[in-house]
XYZ file of C-alpha atoms in Angstrom:
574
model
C -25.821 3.087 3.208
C -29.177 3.476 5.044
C -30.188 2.087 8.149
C -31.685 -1.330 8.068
C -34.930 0.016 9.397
C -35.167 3.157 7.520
C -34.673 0.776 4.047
C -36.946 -1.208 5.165
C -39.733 1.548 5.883
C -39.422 2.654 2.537
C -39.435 -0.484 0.816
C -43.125 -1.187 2.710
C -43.898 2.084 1.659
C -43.188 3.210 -1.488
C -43.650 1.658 -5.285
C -40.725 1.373 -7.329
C -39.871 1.014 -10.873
C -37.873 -2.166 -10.220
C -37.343 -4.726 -7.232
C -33.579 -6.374 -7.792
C -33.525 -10.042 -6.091
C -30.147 -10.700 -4.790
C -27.535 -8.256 -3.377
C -24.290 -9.961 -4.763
C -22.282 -8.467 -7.272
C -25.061 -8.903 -10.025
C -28.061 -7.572 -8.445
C -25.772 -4.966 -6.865
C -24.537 -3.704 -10.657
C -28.182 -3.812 -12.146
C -29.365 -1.927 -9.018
C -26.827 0.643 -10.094
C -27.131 0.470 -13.591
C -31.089 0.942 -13.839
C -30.823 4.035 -10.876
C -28.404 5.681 -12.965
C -30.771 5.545 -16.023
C -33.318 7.104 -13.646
C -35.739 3.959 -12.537
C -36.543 4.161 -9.029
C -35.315 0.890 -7.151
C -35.686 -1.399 -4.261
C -32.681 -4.347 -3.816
C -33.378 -7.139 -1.371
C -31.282 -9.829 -0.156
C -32.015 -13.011 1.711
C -28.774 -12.917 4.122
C -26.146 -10.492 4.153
C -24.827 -8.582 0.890
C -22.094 -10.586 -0.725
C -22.458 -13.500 1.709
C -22.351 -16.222 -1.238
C -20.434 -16.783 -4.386
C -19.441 -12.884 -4.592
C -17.689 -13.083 -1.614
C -15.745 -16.657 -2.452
C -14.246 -15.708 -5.759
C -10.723 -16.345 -6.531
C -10.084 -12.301 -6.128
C -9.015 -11.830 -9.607
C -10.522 -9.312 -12.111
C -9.056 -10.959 -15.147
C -9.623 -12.033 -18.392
C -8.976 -15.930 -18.089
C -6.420 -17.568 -19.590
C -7.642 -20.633 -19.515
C -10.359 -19.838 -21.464
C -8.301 -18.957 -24.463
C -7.350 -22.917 -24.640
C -11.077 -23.601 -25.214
C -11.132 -20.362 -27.926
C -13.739 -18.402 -25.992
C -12.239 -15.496 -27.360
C -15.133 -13.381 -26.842
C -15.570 -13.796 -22.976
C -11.820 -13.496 -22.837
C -11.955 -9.914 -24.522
C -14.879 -8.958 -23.232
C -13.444 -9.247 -19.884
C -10.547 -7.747 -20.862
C -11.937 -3.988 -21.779
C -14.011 -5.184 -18.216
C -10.610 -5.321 -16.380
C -9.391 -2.187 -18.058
C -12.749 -0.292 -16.803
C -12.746 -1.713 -12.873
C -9.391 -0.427 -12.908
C -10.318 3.274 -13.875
C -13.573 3.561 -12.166
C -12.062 1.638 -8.749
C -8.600 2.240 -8.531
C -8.440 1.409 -5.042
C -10.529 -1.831 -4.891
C -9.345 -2.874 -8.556
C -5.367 -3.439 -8.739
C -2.629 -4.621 -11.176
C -0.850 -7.366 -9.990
C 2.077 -9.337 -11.886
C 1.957 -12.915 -12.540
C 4.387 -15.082 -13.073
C 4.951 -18.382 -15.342
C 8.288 -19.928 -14.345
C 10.608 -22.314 -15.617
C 13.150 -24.948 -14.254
C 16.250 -26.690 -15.105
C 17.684 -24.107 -17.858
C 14.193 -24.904 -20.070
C 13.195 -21.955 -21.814
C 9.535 -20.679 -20.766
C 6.685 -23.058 -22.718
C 6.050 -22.101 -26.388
C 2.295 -22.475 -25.884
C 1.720 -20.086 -22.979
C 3.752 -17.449 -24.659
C 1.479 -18.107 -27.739
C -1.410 -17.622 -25.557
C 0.177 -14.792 -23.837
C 0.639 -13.328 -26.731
C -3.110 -13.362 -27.643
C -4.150 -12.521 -24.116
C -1.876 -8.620 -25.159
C -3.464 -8.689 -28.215
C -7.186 -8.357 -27.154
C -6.154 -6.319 -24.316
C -4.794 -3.610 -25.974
C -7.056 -0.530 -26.464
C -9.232 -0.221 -29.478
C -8.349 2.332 -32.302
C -10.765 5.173 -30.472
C -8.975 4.487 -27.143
C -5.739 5.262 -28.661
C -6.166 8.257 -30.265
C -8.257 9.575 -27.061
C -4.751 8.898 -25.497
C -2.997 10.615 -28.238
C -4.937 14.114 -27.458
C -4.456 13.708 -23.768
C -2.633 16.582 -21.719
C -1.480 17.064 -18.380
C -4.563 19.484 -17.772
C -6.935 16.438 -18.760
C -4.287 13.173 -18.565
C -6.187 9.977 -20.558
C -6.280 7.695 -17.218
C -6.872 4.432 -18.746
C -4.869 1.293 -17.352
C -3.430 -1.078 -20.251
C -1.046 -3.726 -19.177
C 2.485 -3.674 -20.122
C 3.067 -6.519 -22.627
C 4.264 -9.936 -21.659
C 7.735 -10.412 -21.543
C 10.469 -12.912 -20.770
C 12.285 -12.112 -17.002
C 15.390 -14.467 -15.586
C 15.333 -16.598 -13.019
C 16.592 -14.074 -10.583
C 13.788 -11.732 -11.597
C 11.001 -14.771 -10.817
C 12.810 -15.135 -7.252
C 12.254 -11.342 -6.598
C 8.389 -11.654 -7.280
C 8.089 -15.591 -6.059
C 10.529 -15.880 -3.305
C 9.099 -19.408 -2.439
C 10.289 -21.433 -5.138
C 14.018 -20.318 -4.229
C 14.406 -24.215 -3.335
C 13.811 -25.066 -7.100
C 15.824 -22.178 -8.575
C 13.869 -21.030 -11.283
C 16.147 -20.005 -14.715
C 13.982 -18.076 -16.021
C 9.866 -17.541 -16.518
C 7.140 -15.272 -18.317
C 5.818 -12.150 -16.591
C 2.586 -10.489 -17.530
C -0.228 -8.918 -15.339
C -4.027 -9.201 -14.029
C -6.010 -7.413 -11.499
C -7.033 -8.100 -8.406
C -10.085 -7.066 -5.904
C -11.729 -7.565 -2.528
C -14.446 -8.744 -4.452
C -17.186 -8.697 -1.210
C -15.967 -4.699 -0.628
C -16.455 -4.494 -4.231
C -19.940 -5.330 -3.532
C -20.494 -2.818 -1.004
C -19.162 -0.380 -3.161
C -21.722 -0.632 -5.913
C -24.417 -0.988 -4.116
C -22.890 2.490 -1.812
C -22.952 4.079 -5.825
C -26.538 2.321 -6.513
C -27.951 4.016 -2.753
C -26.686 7.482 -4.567
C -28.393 7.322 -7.347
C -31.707 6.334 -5.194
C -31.605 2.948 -4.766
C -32.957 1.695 -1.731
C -31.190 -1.254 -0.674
C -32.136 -3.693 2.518
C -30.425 -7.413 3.594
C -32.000 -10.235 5.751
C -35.480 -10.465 3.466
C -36.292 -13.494 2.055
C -38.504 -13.754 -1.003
C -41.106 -15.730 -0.567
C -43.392 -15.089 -4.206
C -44.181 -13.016 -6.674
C -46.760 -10.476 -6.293
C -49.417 -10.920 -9.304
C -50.856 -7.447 -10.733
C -54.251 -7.973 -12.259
C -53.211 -9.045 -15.489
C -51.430 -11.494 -13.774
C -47.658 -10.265 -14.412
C -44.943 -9.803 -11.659
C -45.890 -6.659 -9.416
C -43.735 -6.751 -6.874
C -42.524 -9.675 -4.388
C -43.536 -11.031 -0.901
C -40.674 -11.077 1.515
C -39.851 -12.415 4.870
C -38.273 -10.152 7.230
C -35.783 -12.796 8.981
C -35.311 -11.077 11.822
C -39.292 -9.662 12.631
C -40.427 -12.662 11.536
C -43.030 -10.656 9.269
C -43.568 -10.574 5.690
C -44.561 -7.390 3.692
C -44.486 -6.672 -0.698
C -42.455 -4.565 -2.233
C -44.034 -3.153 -4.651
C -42.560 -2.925 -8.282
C -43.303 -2.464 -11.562
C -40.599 -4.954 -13.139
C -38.855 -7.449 -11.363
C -35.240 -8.957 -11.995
C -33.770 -12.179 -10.280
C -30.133 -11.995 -10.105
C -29.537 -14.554 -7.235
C -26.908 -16.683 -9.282
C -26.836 -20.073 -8.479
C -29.681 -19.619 -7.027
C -32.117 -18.249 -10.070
C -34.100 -21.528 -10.692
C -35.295 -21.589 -6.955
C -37.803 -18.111 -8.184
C -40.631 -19.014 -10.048
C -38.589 -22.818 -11.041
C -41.597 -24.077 -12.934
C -41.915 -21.094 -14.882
C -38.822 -20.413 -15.748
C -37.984 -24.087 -16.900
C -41.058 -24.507 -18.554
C -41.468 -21.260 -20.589
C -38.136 -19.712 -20.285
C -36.265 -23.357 -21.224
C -33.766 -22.225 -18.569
C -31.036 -24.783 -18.701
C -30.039 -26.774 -15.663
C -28.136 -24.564 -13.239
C -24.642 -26.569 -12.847
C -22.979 -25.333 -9.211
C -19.740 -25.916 -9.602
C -18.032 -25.953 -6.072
C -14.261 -23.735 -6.155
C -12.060 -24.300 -2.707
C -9.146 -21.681 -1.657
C -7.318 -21.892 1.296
C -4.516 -19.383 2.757
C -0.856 -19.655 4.331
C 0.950 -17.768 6.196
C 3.276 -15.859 4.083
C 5.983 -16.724 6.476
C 5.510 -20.251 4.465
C 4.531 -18.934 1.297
C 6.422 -15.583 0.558
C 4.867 -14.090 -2.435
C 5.064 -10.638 -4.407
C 3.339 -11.483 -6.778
C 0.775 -14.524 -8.235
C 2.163 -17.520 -9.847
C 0.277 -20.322 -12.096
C 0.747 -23.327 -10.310
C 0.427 -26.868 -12.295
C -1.857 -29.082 -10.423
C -2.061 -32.083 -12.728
C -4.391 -33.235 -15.722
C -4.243 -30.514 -17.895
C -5.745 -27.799 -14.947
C -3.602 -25.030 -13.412
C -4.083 -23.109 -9.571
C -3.435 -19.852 -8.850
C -0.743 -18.781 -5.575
C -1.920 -15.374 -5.338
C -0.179 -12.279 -2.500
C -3.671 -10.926 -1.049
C -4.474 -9.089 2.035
C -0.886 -9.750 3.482
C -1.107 -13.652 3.107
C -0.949 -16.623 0.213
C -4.111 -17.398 -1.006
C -4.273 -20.814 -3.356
C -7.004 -21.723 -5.377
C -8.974 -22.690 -7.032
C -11.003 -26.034 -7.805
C -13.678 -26.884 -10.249
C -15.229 -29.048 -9.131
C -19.615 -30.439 -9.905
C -21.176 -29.851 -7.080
C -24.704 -31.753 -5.648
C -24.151 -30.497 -1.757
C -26.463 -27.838 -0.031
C -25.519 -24.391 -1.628
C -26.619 -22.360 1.207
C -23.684 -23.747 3.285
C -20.382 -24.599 0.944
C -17.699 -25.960 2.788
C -13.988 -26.710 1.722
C -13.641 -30.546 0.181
C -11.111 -31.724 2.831
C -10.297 -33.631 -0.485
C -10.121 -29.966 -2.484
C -7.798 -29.070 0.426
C -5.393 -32.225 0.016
C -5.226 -31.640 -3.738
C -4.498 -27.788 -3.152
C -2.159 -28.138 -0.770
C -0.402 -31.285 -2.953
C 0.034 -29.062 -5.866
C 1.644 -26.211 -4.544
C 4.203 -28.972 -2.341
C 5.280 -29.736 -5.411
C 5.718 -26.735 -7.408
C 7.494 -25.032 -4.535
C 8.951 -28.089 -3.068
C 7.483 -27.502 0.496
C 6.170 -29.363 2.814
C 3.068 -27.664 4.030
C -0.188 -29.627 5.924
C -3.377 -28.914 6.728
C -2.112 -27.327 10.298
C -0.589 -24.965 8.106
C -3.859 -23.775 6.781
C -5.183 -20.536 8.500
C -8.181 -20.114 6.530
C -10.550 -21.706 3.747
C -13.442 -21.031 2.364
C -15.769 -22.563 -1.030
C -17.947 -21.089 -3.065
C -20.333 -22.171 -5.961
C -20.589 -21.157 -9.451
C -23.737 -20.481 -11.264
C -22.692 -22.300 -14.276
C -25.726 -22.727 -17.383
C -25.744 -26.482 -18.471
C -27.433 -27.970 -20.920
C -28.165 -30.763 -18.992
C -24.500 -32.854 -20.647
C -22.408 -34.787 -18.293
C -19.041 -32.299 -19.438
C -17.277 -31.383 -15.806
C -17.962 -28.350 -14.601
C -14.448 -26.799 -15.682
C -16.064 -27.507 -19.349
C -19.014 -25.704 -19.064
C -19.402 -22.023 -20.537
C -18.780 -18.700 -17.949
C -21.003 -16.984 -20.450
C -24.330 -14.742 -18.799
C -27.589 -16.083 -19.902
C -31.047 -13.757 -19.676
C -34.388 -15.309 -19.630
C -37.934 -13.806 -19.420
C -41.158 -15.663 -18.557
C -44.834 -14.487 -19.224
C -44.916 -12.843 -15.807
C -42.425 -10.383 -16.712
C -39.481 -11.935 -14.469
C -36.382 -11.271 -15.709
C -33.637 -13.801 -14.595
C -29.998 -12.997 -15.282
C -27.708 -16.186 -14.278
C -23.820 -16.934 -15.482
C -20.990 -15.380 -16.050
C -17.979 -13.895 -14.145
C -16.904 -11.282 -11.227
C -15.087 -9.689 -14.111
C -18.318 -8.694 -16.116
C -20.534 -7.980 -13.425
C -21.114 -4.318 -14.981
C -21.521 -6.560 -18.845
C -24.363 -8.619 -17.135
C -25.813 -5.807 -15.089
C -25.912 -3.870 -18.615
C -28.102 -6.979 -20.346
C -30.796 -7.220 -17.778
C -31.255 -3.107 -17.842
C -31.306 -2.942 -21.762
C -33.717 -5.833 -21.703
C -35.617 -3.783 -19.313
C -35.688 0.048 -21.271
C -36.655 -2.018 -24.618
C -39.841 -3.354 -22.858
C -40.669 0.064 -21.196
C -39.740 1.844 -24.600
C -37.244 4.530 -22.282
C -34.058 6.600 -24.104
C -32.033 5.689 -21.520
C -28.421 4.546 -22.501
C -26.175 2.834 -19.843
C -24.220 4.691 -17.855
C -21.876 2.868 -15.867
C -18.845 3.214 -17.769
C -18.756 6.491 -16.351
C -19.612 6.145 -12.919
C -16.516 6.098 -10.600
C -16.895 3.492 -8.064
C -16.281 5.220 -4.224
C -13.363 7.968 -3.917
C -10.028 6.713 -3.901
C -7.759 8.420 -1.141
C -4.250 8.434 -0.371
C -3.880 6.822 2.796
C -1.074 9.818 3.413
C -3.700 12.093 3.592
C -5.159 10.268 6.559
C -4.113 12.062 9.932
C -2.491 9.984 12.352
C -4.438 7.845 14.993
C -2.229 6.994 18.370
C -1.808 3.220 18.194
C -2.946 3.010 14.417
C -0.111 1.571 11.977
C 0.835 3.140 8.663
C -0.263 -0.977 7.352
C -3.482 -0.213 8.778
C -3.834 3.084 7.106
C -2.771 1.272 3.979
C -5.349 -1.188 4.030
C -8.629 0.639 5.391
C -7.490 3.270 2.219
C -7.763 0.623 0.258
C -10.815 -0.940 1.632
C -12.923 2.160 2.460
C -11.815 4.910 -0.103
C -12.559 8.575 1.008
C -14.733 6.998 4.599
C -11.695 6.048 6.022
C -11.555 9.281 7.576
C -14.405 8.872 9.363
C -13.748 5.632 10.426
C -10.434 6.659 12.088
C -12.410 9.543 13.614
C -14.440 7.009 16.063
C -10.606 5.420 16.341
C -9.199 8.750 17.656
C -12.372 9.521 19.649
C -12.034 5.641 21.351
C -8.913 4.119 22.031
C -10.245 0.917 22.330
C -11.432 1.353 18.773
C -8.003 2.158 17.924
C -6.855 -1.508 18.607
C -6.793 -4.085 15.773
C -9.058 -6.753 15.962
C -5.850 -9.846 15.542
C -2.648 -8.666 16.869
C -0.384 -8.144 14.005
C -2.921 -7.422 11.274
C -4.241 -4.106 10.154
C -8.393 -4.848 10.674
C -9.313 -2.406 13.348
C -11.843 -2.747 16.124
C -13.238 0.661 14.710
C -14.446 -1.499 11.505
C -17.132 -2.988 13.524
C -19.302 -0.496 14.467
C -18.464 1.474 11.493
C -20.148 -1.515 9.514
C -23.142 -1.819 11.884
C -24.018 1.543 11.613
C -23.124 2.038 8.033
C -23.304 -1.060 6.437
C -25.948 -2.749 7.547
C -23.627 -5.582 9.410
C -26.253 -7.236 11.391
C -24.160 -9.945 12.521
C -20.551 -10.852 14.150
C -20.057 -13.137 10.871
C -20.969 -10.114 8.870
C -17.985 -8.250 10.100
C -14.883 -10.634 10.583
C -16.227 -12.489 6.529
C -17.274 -9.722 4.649
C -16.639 -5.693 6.172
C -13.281 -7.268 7.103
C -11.767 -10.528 5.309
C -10.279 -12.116 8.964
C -12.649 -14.660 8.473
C -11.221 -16.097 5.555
C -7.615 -15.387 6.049
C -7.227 -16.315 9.587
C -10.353 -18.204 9.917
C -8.271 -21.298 12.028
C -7.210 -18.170 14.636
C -10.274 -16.720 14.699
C -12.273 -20.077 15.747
C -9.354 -20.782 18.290
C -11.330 -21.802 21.730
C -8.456 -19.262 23.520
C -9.050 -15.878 20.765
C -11.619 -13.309 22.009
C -11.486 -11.263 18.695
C -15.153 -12.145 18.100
C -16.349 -11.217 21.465
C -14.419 -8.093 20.890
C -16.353 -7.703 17.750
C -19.381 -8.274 19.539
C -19.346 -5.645 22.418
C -18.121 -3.261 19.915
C -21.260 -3.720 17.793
C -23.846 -3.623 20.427
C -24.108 0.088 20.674
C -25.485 0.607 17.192
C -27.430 -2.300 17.264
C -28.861 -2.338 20.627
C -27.536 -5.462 22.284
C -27.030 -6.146 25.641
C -24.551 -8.885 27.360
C -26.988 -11.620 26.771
C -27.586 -10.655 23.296
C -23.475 -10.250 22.962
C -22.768 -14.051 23.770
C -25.229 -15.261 21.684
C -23.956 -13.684 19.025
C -20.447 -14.791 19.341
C -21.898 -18.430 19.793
C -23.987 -17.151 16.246
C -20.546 -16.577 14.105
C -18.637 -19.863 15.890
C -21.913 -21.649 13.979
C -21.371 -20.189 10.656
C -17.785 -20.798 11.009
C -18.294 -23.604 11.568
C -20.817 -24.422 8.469
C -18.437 -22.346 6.216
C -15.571 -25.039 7.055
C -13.361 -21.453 7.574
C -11.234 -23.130 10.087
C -9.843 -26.708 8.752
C -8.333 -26.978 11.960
C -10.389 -26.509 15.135
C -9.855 -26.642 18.503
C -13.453 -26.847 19.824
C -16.656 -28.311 18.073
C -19.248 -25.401 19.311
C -22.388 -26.680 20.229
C -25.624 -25.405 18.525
C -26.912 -22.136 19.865
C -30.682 -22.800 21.539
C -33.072 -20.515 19.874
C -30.739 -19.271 17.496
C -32.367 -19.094 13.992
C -30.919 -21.072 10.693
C -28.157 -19.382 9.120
C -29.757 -17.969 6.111
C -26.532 -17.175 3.232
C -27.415 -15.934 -0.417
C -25.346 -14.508 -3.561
């Protein structure tokens, strides 16, 4: 990506076709989507890219089950042929990953979920077209879709190979079928990396503060704060789209509730946490029952358990979502039970809660009834707000607002998205060897970084120092930190260890430990690119113990950090 500065130059400096509000995974997808259609466009994001909901999803790029119980087929195939896509155009973000639906006691797997199962292979099989494309493929020009293998029934000792935990209630049997899984805040990066290639110029830490009026009194661009200058500049823009998610009704609110009829925006809060897998063992994700009708996921992810998630209504300050110690109790109750453990909060090493832009219509259904569905809306000033829907059809929405936004201009430009490959996958065999570097750590910075994880391993092998991981015993290296300052537009300690990295939310407990120097480490290995001296080093480390500490990563602390004088707010968006 550009520099912070040099995006930021331009953005003062130039008039674009569009301004994108919100650098999560929907203002990240229409940023690509209306660049590769050939409008020139400016993204800007309050905090850091990804540093709300699209970084606290539940990891899964999936069609949803659940939502077949409530007969939304159409979201449910939509995000299918979604899933399908992600797993062709990002085939090393985007994964398949089994899933399992056991059963105890010599019962034969439930009736129902194979009906539903059943129905979930059904609508995500190919179409007609796809199939005969596949028919006419040849080694010279292989047809590279993913489809799932169907459903199928596997015995108990086939469940205890994929969910080793529940060996203590000797599972006789179970359903296997398969999902997909992401980093969903790398994701992120990713598209907006594809968006800056197209043109897209793309800058974090500006605050929008208005509109800008043209004189016929429709949007022309908006006002932002730079949070860091303190000093507020337009970008100028022909069309303007708000895509900040839960968010969207805090632009223009008045206008859009009183011309648009935007329905009430419904956060709905959703807790994880993550185990060790030392107490957790998995291979691959199992539907856990957690009482009144609802199921959690125990999902394998970055080389620990991840459980989640909640659904909860949610009234609390969405800038700063912490995990429900209650959430926590009632996560950590139902997977006690379904693998007959005994696991406490001290067993946590990391949580973190996000909040779901959900569209009400103002009913008092819980949150877990309430559609997934996107909703657009345009007001008289030409703002375009696109709210709802799912990590999964991030490209879907993306597609709506741009559509919306070549009808109005009266363009020929189809969407071309479906075609854009998202980074370059590499084979992390193909990555010479680093003294001190692990194969696991080429593994996972293949996976994270595509194609750039040569470079990055090029400042390892030119810095030893660099070469060391950030936690002993994990694959994050030290080399990820400046690597994201200079070419990421990290800007803060938090920015590395929650969203370059995922430390943050896997080990968040370690991480916030009053004896673990990993984010000082962090710290002095950022300051080159971004100037700082020793001062400016401790006050940054004292910066991420705050967030941490307003995220609610850490359940259990060993220090309460006091505030930081003349630090500014924390300032987290979509």
């Amino acid at each position: 990506m550009l520099t912070r500065d040099r995006a930021i130059n331009t953005l003062a400096g130039e008039h674009f076709d569009l301004v994108v509000i919100g650098g999560g995974i929907t203002g990240a997808g229409v940023a690509l989507d209306a660049a590769s259609r050939g409008f020139s466009v400016a993204l800007v994001e309050k905090a850091d890219f990804a540093s709300g909901t699209s970084s606290r999803s539940s990891k899964l790029v999936h069609g949803g089950l659940r939502y077949l119980q409530r007969f939304d087929l159409g979201l449910v195939r939509e995000a299918l042929r979604e899933r399908q896509l992600m797993v062709k155009l990002a085939p090393h973000l985007v994964r398949p990953l089994p899933m399992v639906v056991p059963a105890f006691d010599g019962a034969r797997p439930d009736r129902l979920v194979g009906i539903g199962l059943n129905m979930y292979d059904v609508m995500a099989a190919p179409s007609l077209r796809a199939r005969r494309q596949a028919r006419r493929a040849t080694p010279e020009a292989p047809d590279t879709d993913w489809s799932p293998a169907r459903h199928r029934v596997i015995s108990g000792d086939e469940v205890l190979e994929l969910v080793p935990s529940l060996a203590e209630r000797r599972p006789t049997g179970g359903y296997l079928f398969y999902d997909c899984q992401t980093d969903d805040a790398r994701l992120v990066l990713t598209v907006l990396s594809e968006a800056e290639r197209f043109g897209a110029i793309c800058a974090n830490r500006l605050l929008v503060t208005d509109l800008a009026r043209g004189e016929d009194g429709r949007a022309a661009g908006v006002t932002v704060l730079d949070c860091e200058r303190e000093v507020e500049f337009t970008v100028r823009a022909a069309n303007v789209v708000n895509a900040t998610g839960v968010w969207a009704d805090r632009i223009r609110p008045g206008e859009l509730h009183t011309e648009a009829e935007l329905p009430i925006i419904a956060p709905s809060r959703g807790t994880h946490l993550v185990l060790s897998p030392g107490d957790l063992p998995l291979r691959a994700g199992a539907i856990v029952p957690a009482g009144e009708g609802r199921s959690i996921f125990a999902l394998p992810w970055l080389g620990h358990s991840l459980i989640g998630t909640t659904d909860n209504n949610y009234e609390g300050d969405i800038d700063h979502v912490r995990p429900a110690d209650a959430d926590i109790e009632y996560l950590l109750s139902a997977v006690n039970r379904f693998f007959a453990t005994d696991l406490g909060t001290s067993d946590v090493t990391g949580a973190f809660a996000g909040v779901r832009p959900l569209i009400s219509n103002g009913d008092s259904r819980k949150s877990v009834d309430i559609s997934r569905k996107a909703e657009l809306y345009e007001t008289s000033s030409g703002l375009i707000t696109i709210t709802g829907g799912k990590l999964t059809t991030w490209r879907r929405m993306a597609k709506l607002a741009v559509d919306r936004l070549v009808e109005r201009d009266g363009r020929q430009a189809p969407c071309r998205t479906h075609q854009i490959p998202l980074g370059q996958p590499l084979d992390p065999a193909d990555l010479a060897p680093v003294d001190g570097v692990s194969e696991s750590s080429h593994q996972a910075l293949a996976s994270r970084y595509g194609h750039a994880a040569a470079q990055l391993l090029d400042a390892a092998r030119a810095d030893s120092e660099l070469a060391e991981p950030i936690l002993d015993g994990l694959p994050d290296l030290l080399a990820e930190a400046p690597f994201a300052a200079r070419h990421e537009q990290a800007r803060s300690v938090g920015d590395v260890l929650l969203r370059r990295t995922r430390l943050g939310l896997v080990e968040g407990s370690r991480l916030c430990a009053h004896d673990d120097d990993a984010p000082a480490r962090v710290a002095r290995a950022m300051a080159p690119a971004l100037g700082w001296d020793e001062r400016r080093v401790a006050l940054e480390v004292r910066r991420f113990d705050d967030e941490a500490s307003a995220e609610g990563i850490a359940p259990v602390r060993r220090h309460a950090p006091a505030p930081v004088r003349g630090s500014r707010p924390l300032r987290l968006s979509v």
